[in-house]
Coordinates of C-alpha atoms in Angstrom, one line a residue:
X182 CA 79.1 202.4 72.6
X183 CA 81.5 199.6 72.1
X184 CA 80.9 198.5 75.6
X185 CA 77.2 198.3 75.1
X186 CA 77.6 196.3 71.9
X187 CA 80.0 193.8 73.5
X188 CA 77.5 193.2 76.3
X189 CA 74.5 193.0 73.9
X190 CA 75.9 190.5 71.4
X191 CA 76.4 187.6 73.8
X192 CA 72.8 188.3 75.0
X193 CA 71.5 187.8 71.5
X194 CA 73.4 184.4 71.2
X195 CA 72.3 183.2 74.7
X196 CA 69.1 181.5 73.6
X197 CA 71.1 179.2 71.3
X198 CA 73.7 178.2 74.0
X199 CA 73.9 178.2 77.8
X200 CA 70.9 180.6 78.1
X201 CA 68.6 178.0 76.6
X202 CA 69.7 175.4 79.2
X203 CA 69.2 177.9 82.0
X204 CA 65.7 178.7 80.8
X205 CA 64.7 175.0 80.7
X206 CA 66.3 174.6 84.1
X207 CA 64.1 177.3 85.6
X208 CA 61.1 175.9 83.8
X209 CA 61.9 172.4 85.0
X210 CA 62.0 173.6 88.6
X211 CA 58.6 175.3 88.2
X212 CA 57.0 172.2 86.8
X213 CA 58.6 169.9 89.3
X214 CA 57.1 172.0 92.1
X215 CA 53.6 171.9 90.5
X216 CA 53.9 168.2 90.0
X217 CA 55.0 167.7 93.5
X218 CA 52.0 169.7 94.8
X219 CA 49.7 167.8 92.5
X220 CA 51.1 164.3 93.0
X221 CA 52.0 164.8 96.6
X222 CA 54.8 163.4 98.7
X223 CA 53.0 160.7 100.6
X224 CA 51.2 157.5 99.8
X225 CA 47.8 159.2 100.1
X226 CA 48.7 161.6 97.3
X227 CA 49.2 164.8 99.3
X228 CA 51.9 166.8 101.0
X229 CA 53.0 164.9 104.1
X230 CA 52.5 167.9 106.4
X231 CA 49.0 168.3 105.2
X232 CA 48.3 164.6 105.8
X233 CA 49.8 164.8 109.3
X234 CA 47.7 167.8 110.2
X235 CA 44.6 166.0 109.1
X236 CA 45.5 162.8 111.0
X237 CA 46.3 164.9 114.2
X238 CA 43.1 166.8 113.8
X239 CA 41.0 163.6 113.8
X240 CA 43.0 162.1 116.7
X241 CA 42.3 165.3 118.7
X242 CA 38.7 165.0 117.5
X243 CA 38.6 161.4 118.9
X244 CA 39.8 162.6 122.3
X245 CA 37.1 165.2 122.4
X246 CA 34.3 162.7 121.9
X247 CA 33.7 161.1 125.2
X248 CA 30.0 160.4 125.0
X249 CA 27.8 157.6 123.7
X250 CA 25.6 157.9 120.6
X251 CA 23.8 154.7 119.7
X252 CA 24.2 151.1 120.9
X253 CA 25.5 149.8 117.5
X254 CA 28.8 151.7 118.2
X255 CA 29.7 149.0 120.6
X256 CA 27.3 146.1 120.2
X257 CA 27.8 145.6 116.4
X258 CA 31.6 146.1 116.4
X259 CA 33.7 146.2 119.6
X260 CA 31.5 143.7 121.5
X261 CA 31.6 141.3 118.6
X262 CA 35.3 141.7 118.3
X263 CA 35.8 141.0 122.0
X264 CA 33.8 137.8 121.7
X265 CA 35.8 136.8 118.6
X266 CA 39.1 137.3 120.4
X267 CA 38.5 136.4 124.1
X268 CA 35.5 133.9 123.6
X269 CA 33.2 135.6 126.0
X270 CA 30.7 138.4 125.6
X271 CA 27.2 138.9 124.3
X272 CA 26.0 138.8 120.7
X273 CA 22.6 140.4 119.9
X274 CA 19.8 138.7 118.1
X275 CA 21.1 139.9 114.7
X276 CA 24.1 137.7 114.9
X277 CA 22.0 134.7 115.8
X278 CA 19.9 135.4 112.7
X279 CA 22.8 136.0 110.5
X280 CA 22.0 139.7 109.7
X281 CA 25.4 141.0 110.5
X282 CA 28.8 140.2 109.0
X283 CA 32.1 139.6 110.8
X284 CA 34.1 141.6 108.2
X285 CA 34.1 144.9 110.0
X286 CA 34.5 143.5 113.6
X287 CA 37.4 141.4 112.3
X288 CA 39.4 144.6 111.9
X289 CA 39.1 145.2 115.7
X290 CA 39.4 141.6 116.6
X291 CA 42.9 141.6 114.9
X292 CA 43.8 144.6 117.0
X293 CA 42.6 142.9 120.2
X294 CA 44.5 139.8 119.3
X295 CA 47.7 141.7 118.8
X296 CA 47.2 143.5 122.1
X297 CA 46.7 140.1 123.8
X298 CA 49.9 138.7 122.2
X299 CA 52.0 141.5 123.5
X300 CA 50.3 141.5 126.9
X301 CA 48.7 144.9 126.5
X302 CA 45.1 143.9 126.4
X303 CA 44.2 146.4 129.1
X304 CA 40.6 147.8 129.0
X305 CA 42.0 151.3 128.2
X306 CA 43.6 150.1 125.0
X307 CA 40.6 147.9 124.1
X308 CA 38.4 151.0 124.2
X309 CA 40.6 153.7 122.7
X310 CA 42.7 151.9 120.1
X311 CA 39.8 150.9 117.8
X312 CA 38.5 154.5 118.0
X313 CA 41.9 155.9 117.1
X314 CA 42.1 153.6 114.2
X315 CA 38.7 154.7 113.0
X316 CA 39.7 158.3 113.4
X317 CA 42.8 157.7 111.2
X318 CA 40.6 156.1 108.5
X319 CA 38.3 159.1 108.7
X320 CA 41.3 161.5 108.2
X321 CA 42.3 159.6 105.1
X322 CA 38.8 160.2 103.7
X323 CA 39.2 163.9 104.5
X324 CA 42.5 164.0 102.6
X325 CA 41.0 162.2 99.6
X326 CA 38.0 164.6 99.5
X327 CA 40.3 167.5 99.3
X328 CA 42.5 165.8 96.7
X329 CA 39.5 165.0 94.5
X330 CA 38.3 168.6 94.3
X331 CA 41.8 170.0 93.8
X332 CA 42.3 167.7 90.9
X333 CA 38.9 168.4 89.5
X334 CA 38.9 172.1 90.1
X335 CA 41.7 174.0 91.8
X336 CA 43.4 174.4 95.2
X337 CA 41.2 177.4 96.2
X338 CA 37.9 175.5 95.9
X339 CA 39.5 172.4 97.4
X340 CA 40.6 174.3 100.6
X341 CA 37.0 175.5 101.1
X342 CA 35.6 171.9 100.7
X343 CA 38.3 170.8 103.3
X344 CA 37.3 173.7 105.6
X345 CA 33.7 172.8 105.4
X346 CA 34.4 169.1 106.1
X347 CA 36.5 169.9 109.2
X348 CA 33.8 172.3 110.4
X349 CA 31.0 169.8 110.3
X350 CA 29.7 169.1 113.8
X351 CA 28.2 165.8 112.9
X352 CA 31.3 164.5 111.2
X353 CA 33.2 165.6 114.3
X354 CA 30.6 163.7 116.4
X355 CA 30.8 160.4 114.3
X356 CA 34.2 160.2 112.6
X357 CA 35.9 158.4 115.4
X358 CA 33.0 156.2 116.5
X359 CA 33.2 152.4 115.7
X360 CA 29.9 152.5 113.7
X361 CA 29.4 150.7 110.5
X362 CA 27.9 154.0 109.2
X363 CA 31.3 155.7 109.9
X364 CA 33.2 153.1 107.9
X365 CA 30.6 153.2 105.2
X366 CA 31.2 156.9 104.9
X367 CA 34.9 156.5 104.8
X368 CA 34.8 153.9 102.1
X369 CA 32.3 155.9 100.1
X370 CA 34.5 158.9 100.2
X371 CA 37.5 156.9 99.0
X372 CA 35.3 155.4 96.2
X373 CA 34.3 158.9 95.2
X374 CA 37.9 159.9 94.7
X375 CA 38.3 157.2 92.0
X376 CA 34.8 157.6 90.6
X377 CA 34.8 158.6 86.9
X378 CA 33.2 162.0 87.2
X379 CA 33.4 164.1 84.1
X380 CA 36.9 165.7 84.0
X381 CA 38.2 163.5 86.9
X382 CA 42.0 163.0 86.8
X383 CA 41.9 160.2 89.4
X384 CA 39.2 157.9 87.9
X385 CA 39.9 154.3 88.3
X386 CA 36.9 152.0 87.8
X387 CA 38.4 149.0 89.5
X388 CA 39.4 150.9 92.7
X389 CA 36.2 152.8 93.1
X390 CA 34.2 149.6 92.6
X391 CA 36.3 147.9 95.2
X392 CA 35.6 150.6 97.8
X393 CA 31.9 150.5 96.9
X394 CA 31.9 146.7 97.3
X395 CA 33.7 147.0 100.7
X396 CA 31.1 149.6 101.8
X397 CA 28.4 147.2 100.8
X398 CA 29.9 144.4 102.8
X399 CA 30.2 146.6 105.9
X400 CA 26.7 148.0 105.5
X401 CA 24.5 146.7 102.7
X402 CA 22.5 149.9 102.6
X403 CA 25.5 151.6 101.1
X404 CA 24.0 150.4 97.8
X405 CA 21.3 153.1 98.2
X406 CA 23.7 156.0 97.8
X407 CA 25.7 154.3 95.1
X408 CA 22.9 153.0 92.9
X409 CA 22.4 156.2 90.9
X410 CA 26.2 156.7 90.6
X411 CA 26.7 153.2 89.4
X412 CA 23.9 153.6 86.8
X413 CA 25.3 156.9 85.7
X414 CA 28.7 155.3 85.2
X415 CA 27.2 152.4 83.3
X416 CA 25.3 154.7 81.0
X417 CA 28.3 156.9 80.2
X418 CA 30.6 153.9 79.8
X419 CA 31.2 153.1 76.1
X420 CA 32.6 149.6 76.8
X421 CA 29.8 148.3 78.9
X422 CA 30.5 144.6 78.5
X423 CA 34.2 145.1 79.5
X424 CA 33.1 147.1 82.5
X425 CA 30.9 144.2 83.7
X426 CA 33.1 141.3 82.8
X427 CA 36.6 142.7 83.6
X428 CA 35.8 145.0 86.5
X429 CA 32.4 144.5 88.2
X430 CA 32.4 140.7 88.2
X431 CA 36.0 140.2 89.5
X432 CA 35.6 142.9 92.2
X433 CA 32.2 141.6 93.2
X434 CA 33.2 137.9 93.4
X435 CA 36.4 138.7 95.2
X436 CA 34.8 140.9 97.9
X437 CA 31.6 138.9 98.4
X438 CA 33.5 135.7 98.3
X439 CA 35.9 136.9 101.0
X440 CA 33.0 138.1 103.2
X441 CA 31.1 134.8 102.8
X442 CA 34.3 132.8 103.8
X443 CA 34.9 135.0 106.9
X444 CA 31.2 134.6 108.0
X445 CA 31.4 130.9 107.3
X446 CA 34.4 130.6 109.7
X447 CA 32.5 132.4 112.5
X448 CA 28.9 131.3 111.9
X449 CA 29.9 127.7 111.2
X450 CA 27.7 127.6 108.1
X451 CA 27.3 129.4 104.7
X452 CA 25.6 132.7 105.3
X453 CA 25.0 135.6 103.0
X454 CA 24.5 138.3 105.6
X455 CA 24.0 141.1 103.1
X456 CA 20.8 139.4 101.8
X457 CA 19.6 138.7 105.3
X458 CA 20.2 142.3 106.3
X459 CA 18.2 143.7 103.4
X460 CA 15.4 141.1 103.8
X461 CA 14.9 141.8 107.5
X462 CA 15.4 145.6 107.5
X463 CA 14.0 146.6 104.1
X464 CA 11.7 143.9 102.7
X465 CA 10.2 142.7 106.0
X466 CA 10.7 146.1 107.7
X467 CA 11.5 144.4 111.1
X468 CA 13.5 147.5 112.1
X469 CA 10.2 149.3 112.8
X470 CA 10.2 147.4 116.1
X471 CA 12.9 149.9 117.3
X472 CA 10.8 152.9 116.4
X473 CA 9.2 154.6 113.4
X474 CA 9.0 158.2 112.2
X475 CA 6.8 160.0 109.6
X476 CA 8.0 159.8 106.0
X477 CA 9.2 163.5 106.0
X478 CA 11.4 163.1 109.0
X479 CA 14.7 163.2 107.1
X480 CA 13.6 166.2 105.1
X481 CA 12.3 168.2 108.0
X482 CA 14.6 167.1 110.8
X483 CA 17.2 164.4 109.9
X484 CA 19.1 166.1 107.1
X485 CA 18.8 169.7 108.4
X486 CA 20.2 168.5 111.8
X487 CA 23.2 166.6 110.5
X488 CA 24.2 169.3 108.0
X489 CA 23.5 172.1 110.5
X490 CA 24.4 175.6 109.5
X491 CA 26.1 174.3 106.3
X492 CA 22.6 174.1 104.9
X493 CA 22.4 177.6 103.3
X494 CA 25.9 177.1 101.8
X495 CA 24.9 173.7 100.5
X496 CA 21.8 175.2 98.8
X497 CA 23.9 178.0 97.3
X498 CA 26.6 175.6 96.2
X499 CA 24.0 173.5 94.3
X500 CA 23.2 176.6 92.3
X501 CA 26.8 177.7 91.5
X502 CA 28.5 174.2 91.2
X503 CA 29.3 173.1 87.6
X504 CA 26.8 170.8 85.9
X505 CA 29.1 167.8 86.1
X506 CA 28.4 167.6 89.8
X507 CA 24.7 167.3 89.4
X508 CA 25.0 163.5 89.5
X509 CA 26.2 163.9 93.1
X510 CA 23.2 166.0 94.0
X511 CA 21.0 163.4 92.5
X512 CA 22.6 160.8 94.7
X513 CA 22.1 162.9 97.8
X514 CA 18.4 163.6 97.0
X515 CA 17.8 159.9 96.0
X516 CA 19.4 158.7 99.3
X517 CA 17.3 161.0 101.5
X518 CA 14.1 160.0 99.6
X519 CA 14.7 156.3 99.7
X520 CA 15.5 156.3 103.4
X521 CA 12.3 158.4 103.9
X522 CA 10.3 155.4 102.7
X523 CA 11.6 153.2 105.5
X524 CA 9.8 153.5 108.8
X525 CA 12.8 153.3 111.1
X526 CA 14.9 156.4 110.8
X527 CA 18.1 157.6 112.5
X528 CA 20.5 160.5 111.9
X529 CA 23.4 158.2 111.3
X530 CA 21.8 156.4 108.4
X531 CA 22.3 159.4 106.1
X532 CA 25.8 160.3 107.4
X533 CA 27.4 159.0 104.1
X534 CA 25.9 161.9 102.1
X535 CA 27.7 164.5 104.1
X536 CA 31.0 164.4 102.3
X537 CA 29.1 164.9 99.0
X538 CA 27.3 167.9 100.6
X539 CA 30.7 169.4 101.6
X540 CA 31.7 169.6 97.9
X541 CA 28.8 171.9 97.2
X542 CA 29.4 173.9 100.4
X543 CA 33.0 174.4 99.1
X544 CA 31.8 175.8 95.8
X545 CA 29.5 178.2 97.8
X546 CA 32.4 179.6 99.9
X547 CA 34.6 180.0 96.8
X548 CA 31.9 182.1 95.2
X549 CA 31.2 184.4 98.2
X550 CA 32.7 187.8 97.6
X551 CA 31.2 189.8 100.4
X552 CA 30.8 188.9 104.1
X553 CA 33.2 185.9 103.7
X554 CA 34.8 186.5 107.1
X555 CA 31.4 186.7 108.7
X556 CA 30.3 183.5 107.0
X557 CA 33.5 181.7 108.2
X558 CA 33.0 182.9 111.8
X559 CA 29.3 181.8 111.7
X560 CA 30.1 178.4 110.4
X561 CA 32.9 177.8 112.9
X562 CA 31.1 178.9 116.0
X563 CA 27.7 177.4 115.1
X564 CA 29.4 174.0 114.6
X565 CA 31.9 174.2 117.5
X566 CA 29.2 174.5 120.2
X567 CA 27.1 171.5 119.2
X568 CA 30.3 169.5 118.5
X569 CA 31.7 170.2 122.0
X570 CA 28.4 169.7 123.8
X571 CA 27.5 166.4 122.1
X572 CA 31.1 165.2 122.2
X573 CA 31.8 166.0 125.9
X574 CA 28.5 166.3 127.7
X575 CA 25.4 164.8 126.2
X576 CA 25.0 161.1 127.1
X577 CA 28.4 160.7 128.7
X578 CA 27.1 158.7 131.6
X579 CA 27.0 155.5 129.7
X580 CA 30.8 155.6 129.4
X581 CA 31.6 157.2 132.7
X582 CA 29.8 154.5 134.7
X583 CA 32.0 151.8 133.1
X584 CA 34.9 152.6 135.3
X585 CA 32.8 151.8 138.3
X586 CA 31.7 148.5 136.7
X587 CA 35.3 147.7 136.0
X588 CA 36.0 147.8 139.7
X589 CA 33.7 144.8 140.2
X590 CA 36.3 142.6 138.5
X591 CA 38.3 142.9 141.7
X592 CA 35.5 141.7 143.9
X593 CA 34.7 138.0 144.3
X594 CA 31.3 136.6 143.2
X595 CA 30.2 140.0 141.8
X596 CA 27.2 140.0 139.6
X597 CA 25.4 142.9 137.8
X598 CA 21.9 143.4 136.6
X599 CA 21.3 146.3 134.2
X600 CA 17.8 147.6 134.6
X601 CA 18.0 150.0 131.7
X602 CA 16.6 150.2 128.1
X603 CA 18.2 147.6 125.9
X604 CA 21.9 148.1 125.2
X605 CA 22.1 151.5 126.9
X606 CA 25.7 151.0 127.9
X607 CA 28.6 149.0 126.4
X608 CA 29.3 145.5 127.6
X609 CA 32.3 143.2 128.1
X610 CA 34.4 145.2 125.5
X611 CA 34.5 148.0 128.1
X612 CA 34.9 145.8 131.2
X613 CA 37.2 143.0 129.9
X614 CA 36.6 140.5 132.7
X615 CA 34.1 137.6 132.7
X616 CA 31.9 138.8 135.6
X617 CA 28.3 137.8 135.5
X618 CA 26.3 140.6 133.8
X619 CA 22.6 140.3 132.9
X620 CA 20.5 142.8 131.0
X621 CA 16.9 143.2 129.8
X622 CA 16.5 141.5 126.5
X623 CA 14.6 143.1 123.6
X624 CA 14.7 141.1 120.4
X625 CA 12.0 141.8 117.9
X626 CA 9.1 139.5 117.2
X627 CA 10.5 137.2 114.4
X628 CA 7.5 134.9 114.4
X629 CA 4.7 137.5 114.2
X630 CA 3.0 136.8 117.5
X631 CA 0.1 139.2 118.2
X632 CA 0.7 139.2 121.9
X633 CA 4.5 139.5 121.8
X634 CA 6.1 141.7 124.5
X635 CA 9.9 141.8 124.9
X636 CA 11.5 141.5 128.3
X637 CA 12.4 145.2 128.6
X638 CA 8.8 146.3 127.9
X639 CA 7.5 143.7 130.3
X640 CA 9.8 145.1 133.0
X641 CA 8.9 148.7 132.5
X642 CA 5.2 147.9 132.5
X643 CA 5.6 147.2 136.2
X644 CA 9.2 147.3 137.5
X645 CA 8.5 146.5 141.1
X646 CA 6.3 143.5 140.3
X647 CA 8.8 142.2 137.8
X648 CA 11.6 142.3 140.3
X649 CA 9.6 140.7 143.1
X650 CA 8.6 137.9 140.7
X651 CA 12.1 137.4 139.3
X652 CA 13.9 137.4 142.6
X653 CA 11.5 135.6 144.9
X654 CA 14.5 133.7 146.2
X655 CA 16.9 136.1 147.9
X656 CA 19.8 133.8 146.9
X657 CA 19.3 134.8 143.3
X658 CA 19.8 138.5 143.9
X659 CA 22.7 140.2 142.0
X660 CA 25.3 141.9 144.1
X661 CA 24.9 145.1 142.0
X662 CA 22.1 146.9 140.1
X663 CA 22.5 149.6 137.5
X664 CA 19.7 152.0 136.5
X665 CA 18.7 155.4 135.3
X666 CA 17.7 157.8 138.0
X667 CA 14.0 157.9 136.8
X668 CA 13.6 154.3 137.9
X669 CA 14.8 154.8 141.5
X670 CA 11.5 156.0 143.0
X671 CA 9.5 153.1 141.4
X672 CA 11.6 150.4 142.9
X673 CA 12.7 152.1 146.1
X674 CA 10.8 149.5 148.1
X675 CA 12.7 146.7 146.5
X676 CA 16.0 148.5 147.1
X677 CA 15.3 149.1 150.8
X678 CA 14.0 145.6 151.4
X679 CA 17.0 143.9 149.9
X680 CA 19.5 146.3 151.5
X681 CA 20.8 147.9 148.3
X682 CA 22.8 151.2 148.7
X683 CA 23.9 153.6 146.0
X684 CA 27.6 153.5 145.6
X685 CA 28.1 155.5 142.4
X686 CA 26.2 158.1 140.4
X687 CA 27.2 159.8 137.2
X688 CA 25.7 162.5 135.0
X689 CA 24.2 161.4 131.7
X690 CA 22.2 164.0 130.0
X691 CA 20.5 167.4 130.4
X692 CA 17.6 166.1 128.3
X693 CA 16.1 163.1 130.1
X694 CA 13.2 161.5 128.3
X695 CA 10.9 158.6 129.1
X696 CA 13.0 155.7 130.4
X697 CA 16.2 157.7 130.1
X698 CA 17.2 159.7 133.2
X699 CA 19.5 162.5 133.8
X700 CA 21.9 160.3 135.9
X701 CA 23.0 156.7 136.1
X702 CA 23.0 155.0 139.5
X703 CA 25.0 152.0 140.6
X704 CA 23.7 150.1 143.7
X705 CA 25.5 147.5 145.8
X706 CA 23.9 145.0 148.1
X707 CA 25.2 145.5 151.6
X708 CA 26.2 142.4 153.6
X709 CA 24.2 142.3 156.9

């Protein structure tokens, strides 16, 4: 009994002495661990291993995307950067009219200049390094999307949002492409991280406004997505005048001023490209020259295609997500509806809404109790197949043929005529030597002529007649011709008469349509 009492008495006094210190020490360890998980170990606010995994995932993603998507991937970024750095290349009509800004291409021009200075400006690096950089930017957006939800909700919901984001086939398809839409999506996601959502622990008006402003500079249509979010913030803000004077105006003047100065340097005159872009594409609707779709296209095709099999989870997530996320749903619906009013429509235009959609998909998965493993398997497989097909097979010929064109740099007096729909393949940014390359021009009618026909349409109206008229003098013939396989039969007489022989043929697509063939052929004129 004495033994028991002697052991018990110190235990009663322990809270007032060393025991108290030990208890706080254990508690301190516990909180430091939670804080470390919440605050993160890296500059991006997450555990360094998690960040590294995300970066590596997007780099692998980049390597598995070896196909072309749309001409803007090259012609509005890499081609412009090549021209800025090496002083040769082709700028489309938008640059002559001041519709595009040099802010985004400047990022890649800096990379090209560094490669030039260290003597590593090989075409391989010129092609892949910008894409790797864009992939890293996209991975940072993935991390911030996860971090936002974890701080707003909990790690369980955040991991499902992250899972849905990585599973998205369209994000896989676009995240490493040097499209302004891709950078707009990245900047929009970073802005969302700092956006003052109800209950947000990361809100920072200056930072989110800065990212929104940068997105607007890269692509002015970014304002469509952010307009309802900006209005919501303004309505909820108590110090409205301070918000405008101390945050909106400084950020706006700083970013827009920087953009105007950059464009002044390269255009040689003061140009506000954001206004020109909106005026031509929205107010004057010139973009319809490149195709138009019915008003419901985004609702019936565009949005269902890019979100894919995430759609049922997105719908379910809209039902179960907390009310404070309704403003994001409003922004998604608003964006789709506004874009629906524009005649020219493309899948990539609504790419920036996908990260917002993934938040709702994450809430859906966190609320699924039964058949969760089946749902996971369905989402992975149904996105893996289109991701691999579109990334590795569909429309890969436009890039594969560039290696054959690069060989022309080693031949004296080589010249190439591209008899393909406008901007079907990359240009000097993927060749990197000043050989003579001509292509069919297709600028829109900027002067409203009733009988206007661009050069490409004129050629395809009668290919053989156009070639005979254009090259009546055999001395003007190019040494090489490039075309889709569907054109071969129509101009076979011209090819035979002028002694052209096929020297390369690459697969392009299983879905040839109109002027687009299944293969791309390169012809070389044989010396008699």
